[in-house]
Amino acid sequence: FQYLKRFHQGYDLDMFWYEAHSVEGSPVECLQLFLLHCGVMDPSWAELRNFTWFLNIQLRDCENSVFCNPDFVQDTLKGF
């Protein structure tokens, strides 16, 4: 949700890192962003769960990758 919220607001995500155990927004706002970005017109709860699970894994892998670390790549992959 933290990434989707910032993406939706147009922030640069290159320097953002997930903040574990922090609470942002409301459950309603969270659900609205999931519905907006999941890519399915009228998703079931299972589809929303799969979307959030997949997104979470991809973002965690990105944060753990040295190739996505802005300190390592400098400005060579800006916006990647």
Tab-separated table of C-alpha atoms in Angstrom:
chain	number	residue	atom	x	y	z
A	1	PHE	CA	0.000	0.000	0.000
A	2	GLN	CA	2.850	2.374	0.825
A	3	TYR	CA	4.277	2.012	-2.690
A	4	LEU	CA	0.891	2.235	-4.434
A	5	LYS	CA	-0.056	5.326	-2.447
A	6	ARG	CA	3.126	7.142	-3.421
A	7	PHE	CA	2.932	5.928	-7.029
A	8	HIS	CA	-0.662	7.167	-7.276
A	9	GLN	CA	0.412	10.570	-5.908
A	10	GLY	CA	3.210	10.823	-8.482
A	11	TYR	CA	6.183	10.521	-6.125
A	12	ASP	CA	9.575	9.241	-7.264
A	13	LEU	CA	9.818	5.716	-5.819
A	14	ASP	CA	13.541	5.260	-6.469
A	15	MET	CA	14.499	6.453	-2.995
A	16	PHE	CA	11.518	5.026	-1.099
A	17	TRP	CA	11.831	1.948	1.116
A	18	TYR	CA	8.982	0.053	2.755
A	19	GLU	CA	8.545	0.946	6.417
A	20	ALA	CA	7.627	-2.235	8.291
A	21	HIS	CA	4.913	-2.000	10.952
A	22	SER	CA	4.014	1.571	10.040
A	23	VAL	CA	0.375	2.363	9.412
A	24	GLU	CA	-0.648	4.749	6.657
A	25	GLY	CA	-4.083	5.665	5.405
A	26	SER	CA	-7.328	3.927	6.136
A	27	PRO	CA	-8.581	0.476	5.150
A	28	VAL	CA	-10.964	2.167	2.706
A	29	GLU	CA	-8.122	4.056	1.009
A	30	CYS	CA	-6.082	0.860	0.820
A	31	LEU	CA	-8.915	-1.084	-0.806
A	32	GLN	CA	-9.595	1.738	-3.268
A	33	LEU	CA	-5.966	1.761	-4.421
A	34	PHE	CA	-5.910	-2.032	-4.767
A	35	LEU	CA	-9.090	-1.912	-6.864
A	36	LEU	CA	-7.701	0.906	-8.983
A	37	HIS	CA	-4.353	-0.759	-9.723
A	38	CYS	CA	-5.063	-4.503	-9.767
A	39	GLY	CA	-5.958	-4.542	-13.473
A	40	VAL	CA	-9.210	-6.502	-13.155
A	41	MET	CA	-12.517	-4.701	-13.699
A	42	ASP	CA	-14.529	-6.387	-10.931
A	43	PRO	CA	-12.014	-8.480	-8.969
A	44	SER	CA	-12.879	-11.178	-6.492
A	45	TRP	CA	-11.244	-11.227	-3.064
A	46	ALA	CA	-8.969	-14.007	-4.345
A	47	GLU	CA	-7.834	-11.844	-7.273
A	48	LEU	CA	-7.118	-8.930	-4.937
A	49	ARG	CA	-5.196	-11.239	-2.633
A	50	ASN	CA	-3.144	-12.613	-5.541
A	51	PHE	CA	-2.432	-9.083	-6.786
A	52	THR	CA	-1.212	-7.897	-3.383
A	53	TRP	CA	0.807	-11.071	-2.796
A	54	PHE	CA	2.538	-10.826	-6.183
A	55	LEU	CA	3.181	-7.085	-5.820
A	56	ASN	CA	4.600	-7.597	-2.329
A	57	ILE	CA	7.039	-10.282	-3.543
A	58	GLN	CA	8.176	-8.158	-6.494
A	59	LEU	CA	8.727	-5.065	-4.361
A	60	ARG	CA	10.564	-7.032	-1.667
A	61	ASP	CA	12.852	-8.556	-4.314
A	62	CYS	CA	13.441	-5.103	-5.782
A	63	GLU	CA	14.393	-3.652	-2.392
A	64	ASN	CA	16.795	-6.550	-1.793
A	65	SER	CA	18.469	-6.337	-5.205
A	66	VAL	CA	21.760	-4.488	-5.427
A	67	PHE	CA	20.825	-3.548	-9.006
A	68	CYS	CA	17.829	-1.571	-7.735
A	69	ASN	CA	19.786	0.152	-4.978
A	70	PRO	CA	20.111	3.844	-5.917
A	71	ASP	CA	23.395	4.113	-4.010
A	72	PHE	CA	24.889	1.357	-6.185
A	73	VAL	CA	23.532	2.271	-9.631
A	74	GLN	CA	23.765	6.036	-9.083
A	75	ASP	CA	21.652	7.698	-11.799
A	76	THR	CA	22.265	5.130	-14.549
A	77	LEU	CA	18.802	3.524	-14.211
A	78	LYS	CA	16.743	6.581	-13.221
A	79	GLY	CA	13.062	5.702	-13.233
A	80	PHE	CA	13.663	2.041	-13.988
